[in-house]
Every structure is written in C-alpha cells, then in structure tokens.
C-alpha cells in the first residue's frame, strides 16, 4: 500500500511540475501578463505624445496661425509696424528684506501718568 501511495505522489508531482515550473507555467503566464500591462501603459503614453506631435504638424502645414504663434512665443518676433508692450507684475516686498521683529522690539515701556 505504501508503494502505491508513493507512486501516486510521484505521479502527481510529475504532472504538477509543468503546471507550476514548466515552459507554459502559471508563473510565466503571470509574469508575461504583467509585462503586457506595463507595455500597454508605455504605448498609451507614446500614442498621446504622437497624437500631439501629429496635431502640431497638421497645424504647421495647413495655416500660418500656428507658425505665427510659435514665432511670437518661442522666438519673440513681432510683425512689422507692430508695437510690443511687456508688462511686469509688481512683486510683493521680499520678506527677507525686512528684519523680523524680535521680542525686545515688541516690548514697550508702560506709560506712567
């Protein structure tokens, strides 16, 4: 009886080996599915970037508005007989320019009447 049990255990182990550790095992399938999902995420990012570049190319081929916009923003160009006004935002006073108030400065003598 022990020999029959041992034979069945060995037979089950031999049948389970390809399922868990063989060429098409569950572990390899799990790893490949993880790699597929990572690659699909990378592909989605690249597709979005390609769509953006494709839209830029179409804009540049079809009209001068995109070319003019790029010339203005990236190269600082203006049209002939056009006046350029550059507006600077007023910055708030720098906190480091004013020394912080110390406790000795904040204590004032009491008025004596």
JSON list of C-alpha atoms in Angstrom, two decimals:
[
{"chain": "A", "resi": 1, "resn": "UNK", "atom": "CA", "xyz": [0.00, 0.00, 0.00]},
{"chain": "A", "resi": 2, "resn": "UNK", "atom": "CA", "xyz": [2.86, 2.38, 0.80]},
{"chain": "A", "resi": 3, "resn": "UNK", "atom": "CA", "xyz": [4.41, 1.71, -2.59]},
{"chain": "A", "resi": 4, "resn": "UNK", "atom": "CA", "xyz": [1.13, 2.57, -4.33]},
{"chain": "A", "resi": 5, "resn": "UNK", "atom": "CA", "xyz": [0.85, 5.83, -2.35]},
{"chain": "A", "resi": 6, "resn": "UNK", "atom": "CA", "xyz": [4.44, 6.70, -3.21]},
{"chain": "A", "resi": 7, "resn": "UNK", "atom": "CA", "xyz": [3.80, 6.03, -6.90]},
{"chain": "A", "resi": 8, "resn": "UNK", "atom": "CA", "xyz": [0.71, 8.30, -6.84]},
{"chain": "A", "resi": 9, "resn": "UNK", "atom": "CA", "xyz": [2.63, 11.09, -5.07]},
{"chain": "A", "resi": 10, "resn": "UNK", "atom": "CA", "xyz": [5.43, 10.89, -7.64]},
{"chain": "A", "resi": 11, "resn": "UNK", "atom": "CA", "xyz": [2.89, 10.81, -10.49]},
{"chain": "A", "resi": 12, "resn": "UNK", "atom": "CA", "xyz": [1.06, 13.87, -9.13]},
{"chain": "A", "resi": 13, "resn": "UNK", "atom": "CA", "xyz": [4.38, 15.71, -8.66]},
{"chain": "A", "resi": 14, "resn": "UNK", "atom": "CA", "xyz": [5.37, 14.92, -12.25]},
{"chain": "A", "resi": 15, "resn": "UNK", "atom": "CA", "xyz": [2.01, 16.18, -13.50]},
{"chain": "A", "resi": 16, "resn": "UNK", "atom": "CA", "xyz": [2.18, 19.37, -11.41]},
{"chain": "A", "resi": 17, "resn": "UNK", "atom": "CA", "xyz": [5.73, 20.31, -12.42]},
{"chain": "A", "resi": 18, "resn": "UNK", "atom": "CA", "xyz": [4.83, 21.63, -15.91]},
{"chain": "A", "resi": 19, "resn": "UNK", "atom": "CA", "xyz": [1.84, 23.48, -14.47]},
{"chain": "A", "resi": 20, "resn": "UNK", "atom": "CA", "xyz": [3.92, 25.49, -11.98]},
{"chain": "A", "resi": 21, "resn": "UNK", "atom": "CA", "xyz": [7.51, 25.46, -13.28]},
{"chain": "A", "resi": 22, "resn": "UNK", "atom": "CA", "xyz": [7.44, 24.33, -16.93]},
{"chain": "A", "resi": 23, "resn": "UNK", "atom": "CA", "xyz": [7.57, 26.25, -20.19]},
{"chain": "A", "resi": 24, "resn": "UNK", "atom": "CA", "xyz": [3.95, 27.45, -20.08]},
{"chain": "A", "resi": 25, "resn": "UNK", "atom": "CA", "xyz": [3.63, 27.57, -16.31]},
{"chain": "A", "resi": 26, "resn": "UNK", "atom": "CA", "xyz": [1.35, 29.79, -14.28]},
{"chain": "A", "resi": 27, "resn": "UNK", "atom": "CA", "xyz": [4.33, 31.78, -13.04]},
{"chain": "A", "resi": 28, "resn": "UNK", "atom": "CA", "xyz": [5.49, 32.60, -16.55]},
{"chain": "A", "resi": 29, "resn": "UNK", "atom": "CA", "xyz": [1.95, 33.45, -17.65]},
{"chain": "A", "resi": 30, "resn": "UNK", "atom": "CA", "xyz": [1.60, 35.80, -14.67]},
{"chain": "A", "resi": 31, "resn": "UNK", "atom": "CA", "xyz": [4.95, 37.45, -15.46]},
{"chain": "A", "resi": 32, "resn": "UNK", "atom": "CA", "xyz": [4.09, 37.85, -19.15]},
{"chain": "A", "resi": 33, "resn": "UNK", "atom": "CA", "xyz": [0.69, 39.37, -18.35]},
{"chain": "A", "resi": 34, "resn": "UNK", "atom": "CA", "xyz": [2.41, 41.87, -16.03]},
{"chain": "A", "resi": 35, "resn": "UNK", "atom": "CA", "xyz": [4.87, 42.77, -18.80]},
{"chain": "A", "resi": 36, "resn": "UNK", "atom": "CA", "xyz": [2.00, 43.19, -21.26]},
{"chain": "A", "resi": 37, "resn": "UNK", "atom": "CA", "xyz": [0.17, 45.61, -18.97]},
{"chain": "A", "resi": 38, "resn": "UNK", "atom": "CA", "xyz": [3.36, 47.66, -18.45]},
{"chain": "A", "resi": 39, "resn": "UNK", "atom": "CA", "xyz": [3.99, 47.81, -22.19]},
{"chain": "A", "resi": 40, "resn": "UNK", "atom": "CA", "xyz": [0.39, 48.83, -22.86]},
{"chain": "A", "resi": 41, "resn": "UNK", "atom": "CA", "xyz": [0.78, 51.75, -20.43]},
{"chain": "A", "resi": 42, "resn": "UNK", "atom": "CA", "xyz": [4.00, 52.83, -22.17]},
{"chain": "A", "resi": 43, "resn": "UNK", "atom": "CA", "xyz": [2.30, 52.52, -25.56]},
{"chain": "A", "resi": 44, "resn": "UNK", "atom": "CA", "xyz": [-0.62, 54.68, -24.40]},
{"chain": "A", "resi": 45, "resn": "UNK", "atom": "CA", "xyz": [1.78, 57.44, -23.29]},
{"chain": "A", "resi": 46, "resn": "UNK", "atom": "CA", "xyz": [3.67, 57.28, -26.59]},
{"chain": "A", "resi": 47, "resn": "UNK", "atom": "CA", "xyz": [0.43, 57.35, -28.58]},
{"chain": "A", "resi": 48, "resn": "UNK", "atom": "CA", "xyz": [-0.69, 60.50, -26.74]},
{"chain": "A", "resi": 49, "resn": "UNK", "atom": "CA", "xyz": [2.66, 62.15, -27.48]},
{"chain": "A", "resi": 50, "resn": "UNK", "atom": "CA", "xyz": [2.50, 61.09, -31.14]},
{"chain": "A", "resi": 51, "resn": "UNK", "atom": "CA", "xyz": [-1.04, 62.47, -31.45]},
{"chain": "A", "resi": 52, "resn": "UNK", "atom": "CA", "xyz": [0.14, 65.79, -30.05]},
{"chain": "A", "resi": 53, "resn": "UNK", "atom": "CA", "xyz": [3.07, 65.97, -32.47]},
{"chain": "A", "resi": 54, "resn": "UNK", "atom": "CA", "xyz": [0.78, 64.95, -35.35]},
{"chain": "A", "resi": 55, "resn": "UNK", "atom": "CA", "xyz": [-1.62, 67.78, -34.48]},
{"chain": "A", "resi": 56, "resn": "UNK", "atom": "CA", "xyz": [1.29, 70.25, -34.41]},
{"chain": "A", "resi": 57, "resn": "UNK", "atom": "CA", "xyz": [2.48, 69.05, -37.83]},
{"chain": "A", "resi": 58, "resn": "UNK", "atom": "CA", "xyz": [-1.02, 69.39, -39.30]},
{"chain": "A", "resi": 59, "resn": "UNK", "atom": "CA", "xyz": [-1.34, 72.92, -37.88]},
{"chain": "A", "resi": 60, "resn": "UNK", "atom": "CA", "xyz": [2.01, 73.93, -39.32]},
{"chain": "A", "resi": 61, "resn": "UNK", "atom": "CA", "xyz": [1.17, 72.51, -42.75]},
{"chain": "A", "resi": 62, "resn": "UNK", "atom": "CA", "xyz": [-2.34, 73.97, -43.01]},
{"chain": "A", "resi": 63, "resn": "UNK", "atom": "CA", "xyz": [-2.05, 77.52, -41.80]},
{"chain": "A", "resi": 64, "resn": "UNK", "atom": "CA", "xyz": [0.17, 80.36, -40.83]},
{"chain": "A", "resi": 65, "resn": "UNK", "atom": "CA", "xyz": [-1.54, 80.94, -37.48]},
{"chain": "A", "resi": 66, "resn": "UNK", "atom": "CA", "xyz": [0.44, 78.17, -35.79]},
{"chain": "A", "resi": 67, "resn": "UNK", "atom": "CA", "xyz": [3.68, 79.39, -37.35]},
{"chain": "A", "resi": 68, "resn": "UNK", "atom": "CA", "xyz": [2.97, 82.94, -36.20]},
{"chain": "A", "resi": 69, "resn": "UNK", "atom": "CA", "xyz": [2.10, 81.74, -32.70]},
{"chain": "A", "resi": 70, "resn": "UNK", "atom": "CA", "xyz": [5.36, 79.82, -32.41]},
{"chain": "A", "resi": 71, "resn": "UNK", "atom": "CA", "xyz": [7.38, 82.73, -33.79]},
{"chain": "A", "resi": 72, "resn": "UNK", "atom": "CA", "xyz": [5.83, 85.04, -31.20]},
{"chain": "A", "resi": 73, "resn": "UNK", "atom": "CA", "xyz": [6.09, 82.76, -28.17]},
{"chain": "A", "resi": 74, "resn": "UNK", "atom": "CA", "xyz": [9.36, 80.93, -28.80]},
{"chain": "A", "resi": 75, "resn": "UNK", "atom": "CA", "xyz": [11.37, 83.47, -30.80]},
{"chain": "A", "resi": 76, "resn": "UNK", "atom": "CA", "xyz": [9.90, 86.73, -29.50]},
{"chain": "A", "resi": 77, "resn": "UNK", "atom": "CA", "xyz": [9.13, 88.01, -33.01]},
{"chain": "A", "resi": 78, "resn": "UNK", "atom": "CA", "xyz": [6.63, 90.76, -33.79]},
{"chain": "A", "resi": 79, "resn": "UNK", "atom": "CA", "xyz": [5.06, 91.93, -37.04]},
{"chain": "A", "resi": 80, "resn": "UNK", "atom": "CA", "xyz": [6.25, 94.96, -38.92]},
{"chain": "A", "resi": 81, "resn": "UNK", "atom": "CA", "xyz": [4.60, 98.21, -37.70]},
{"chain": "A", "resi": 82, "resn": "UNK", "atom": "CA", "xyz": [3.52, 96.44, -34.52]},
{"chain": "A", "resi": 83, "resn": "UNK", "atom": "CA", "xyz": [4.26, 97.79, -31.04]},
{"chain": "A", "resi": 84, "resn": "UNK", "atom": "CA", "xyz": [5.32, 95.38, -28.33]},
{"chain": "A", "resi": 85, "resn": "UNK", "atom": "CA", "xyz": [4.44, 96.11, -24.72]},
{"chain": "A", "resi": 86, "resn": "UNK", "atom": "CA", "xyz": [5.95, 93.99, -21.99]},
{"chain": "A", "resi": 87, "resn": "UNK", "atom": "CA", "xyz": [4.13, 94.13, -18.68]},
{"chain": "A", "resi": 88, "resn": "UNK", "atom": "CA", "xyz": [5.87, 93.13, -15.49]},
{"chain": "A", "resi": 89, "resn": "UNK", "atom": "CA", "xyz": [3.88, 92.08, -12.47]},
{"chain": "A", "resi": 90, "resn": "UNK", "atom": "CA", "xyz": [4.66, 94.04, -9.36]},
{"chain": "A", "resi": 91, "resn": "UNK", "atom": "CA", "xyz": [6.32, 91.68, -6.95]},
{"chain": "A", "resi": 92, "resn": "UNK", "atom": "CA", "xyz": [5.41, 91.72, -3.29]},
{"chain": "A", "resi": 93, "resn": "UNK", "atom": "CA", "xyz": [8.07, 93.02, -0.91]},
{"chain": "A", "resi": 94, "resn": "UNK", "atom": "CA", "xyz": [10.53, 90.33, -0.06]},
{"chain": "A", "resi": 95, "resn": "UNK", "atom": "CA", "xyz": [10.14, 89.01, 3.47]},
{"chain": "A", "resi": 96, "resn": "UNK", "atom": "CA", "xyz": [13.90, 88.65, 3.84]},
{"chain": "A", "resi": 97, "resn": "UNK", "atom": "CA", "xyz": [14.43, 92.37, 3.13]},
{"chain": "A", "resi": 98, "resn": "UNK", "atom": "CA", "xyz": [12.67, 93.40, 6.35]},
{"chain": "A", "resi": 99, "resn": "UNK", "atom": "CA", "xyz": [14.30, 92.10, 9.51]},
{"chain": "A", "resi": 100, "resn": "UNK", "atom": "CA", "xyz": [11.97, 90.06, 11.68]},
{"chain": "A", "resi": 101, "resn": "UNK", "atom": "CA", "xyz": [10.67, 91.68, 14.86]},
{"chain": "A", "resi": 102, "resn": "UNK", "atom": "CA", "xyz": [12.33, 90.39, 18.00]},
{"chain": "A", "resi": 103, "resn": "UNK", "atom": "CA", "xyz": [10.76, 90.15, 21.41]},
{"chain": "A", "resi": 104, "resn": "UNK", "atom": "CA", "xyz": [12.90, 93.04, 22.67]},
{"chain": "A", "resi": 105, "resn": "UNK", "atom": "CA", "xyz": [11.49, 95.28, 19.93]},
{"chain": "A", "resi": 106, "resn": "UNK", "atom": "CA", "xyz": [7.93, 94.35, 20.73]},
{"chain": "A", "resi": 107, "resn": "UNK", "atom": "CA", "xyz": [8.14, 95.20, 24.45]},
{"chain": "A", "resi": 108, "resn": "UNK", "atom": "CA", "xyz": [7.33, 98.85, 25.04]},
{"chain": "A", "resi": 109, "resn": "UNK", "atom": "CA", "xyz": [7.53, 100.56, 28.40]},
{"chain": "A", "resi": 110, "resn": "UNK", "atom": "CA", "xyz": [4.21, 101.29, 30.02]},
{"chain": "A", "resi": 111, "resn": "UNK", "atom": "CA", "xyz": [3.09, 104.89, 30.06]},
{"chain": "A", "resi": 112, "resn": "UNK", "atom": "CA", "xyz": [3.35, 106.38, 33.55]},
{"chain": "A", "resi": 113, "resn": "UNK", "atom": "CA", "xyz": [0.95, 109.16, 34.44]}
]
